[in-house]
Structure formats: C-alpha cells, structure tokens
Coordinates of C-alpha atoms in Angstrom, one line a residue:
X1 CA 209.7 64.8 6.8
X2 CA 211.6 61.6 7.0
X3 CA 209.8 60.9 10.4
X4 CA 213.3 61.3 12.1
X5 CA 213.0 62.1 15.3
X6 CA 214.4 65.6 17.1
X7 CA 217.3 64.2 19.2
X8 CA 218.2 62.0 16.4
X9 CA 218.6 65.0 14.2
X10 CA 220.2 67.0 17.0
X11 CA 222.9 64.1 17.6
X12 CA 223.9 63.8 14.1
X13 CA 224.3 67.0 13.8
X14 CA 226.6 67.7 16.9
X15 CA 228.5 64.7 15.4
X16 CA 229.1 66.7 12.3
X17 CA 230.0 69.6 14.0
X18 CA 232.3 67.7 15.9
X19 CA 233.9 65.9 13.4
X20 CA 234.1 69.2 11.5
X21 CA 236.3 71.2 14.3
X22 CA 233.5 73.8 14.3
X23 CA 231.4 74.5 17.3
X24 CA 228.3 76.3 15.4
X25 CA 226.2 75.7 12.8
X26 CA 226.9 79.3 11.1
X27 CA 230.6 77.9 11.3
X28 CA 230.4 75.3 9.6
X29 CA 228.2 77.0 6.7
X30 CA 231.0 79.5 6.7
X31 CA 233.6 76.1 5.7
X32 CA 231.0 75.7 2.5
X33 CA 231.1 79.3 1.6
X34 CA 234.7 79.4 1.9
X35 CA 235.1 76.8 -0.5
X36 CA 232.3 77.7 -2.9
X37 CA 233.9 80.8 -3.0
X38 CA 237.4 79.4 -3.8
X39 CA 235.7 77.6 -7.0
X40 CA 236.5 80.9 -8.6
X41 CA 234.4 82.3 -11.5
X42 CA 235.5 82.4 -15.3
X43 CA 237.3 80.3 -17.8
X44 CA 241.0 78.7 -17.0
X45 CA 240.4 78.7 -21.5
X46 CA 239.5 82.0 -21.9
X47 CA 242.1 83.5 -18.7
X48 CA 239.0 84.4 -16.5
X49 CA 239.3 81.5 -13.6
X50 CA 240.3 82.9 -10.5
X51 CA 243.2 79.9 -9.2
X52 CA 241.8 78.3 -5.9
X53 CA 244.2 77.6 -2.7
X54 CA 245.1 74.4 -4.8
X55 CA 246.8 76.2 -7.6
X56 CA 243.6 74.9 -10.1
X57 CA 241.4 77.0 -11.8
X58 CA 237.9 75.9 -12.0
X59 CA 235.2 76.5 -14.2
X60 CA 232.4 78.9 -14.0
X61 CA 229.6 76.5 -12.4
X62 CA 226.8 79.1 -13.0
X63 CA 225.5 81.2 -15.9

C-alpha cells in the first residue's frame, strides 16, 4: 500500500508488541477492546454512563 516492505512491517510490529508487554497480536487487540469497552455506554447527564476503572463516566460514542 505504502510500498513498505515485509520485514519492515514485521519489525515495527514486534516493537509494538514488545513495548506493549503482550506477546501476540490477538493480545494486544484484546488491550483495545478492554478499554473500548471500559468507555461505557449512556449519559453521565441522564444516569446511564457505566463509570470506567478511572472513576469517569464517559459518553455514549455511538448512536
């Protein structure tokens, strides 16, 4: 796409991992579903917000 080459990708990417603590990729996908999930759904106005690990509510991102 970007005429990267293979290895280059490959490298970067077990940097992320790395860097990450995870070892897979499906673990570290798992890190952004955990904290998508923690975004909670609702309103903190109307009550609805589920609180995330931080104590804030947030704001239902989606329709």
């Amino acid at each position: 796409m970007r005429g990267t080459r293979e290895g280059t990708v490959k490298a970067q990417m077990s940097a992320i991992l790395h860097k990450s603590g995870v070892k897979t990729r499906a673990e570290f996908l798992a890190l952004f579903m955990d904290e998508f999930i923690d975004l909670g759904v609702g309103s903190a106005a109307d009550g609805t917000a589920i609180p995330c690990r931080d104590g804030e509510h947030r704001a239902q991102i989606w329709d």
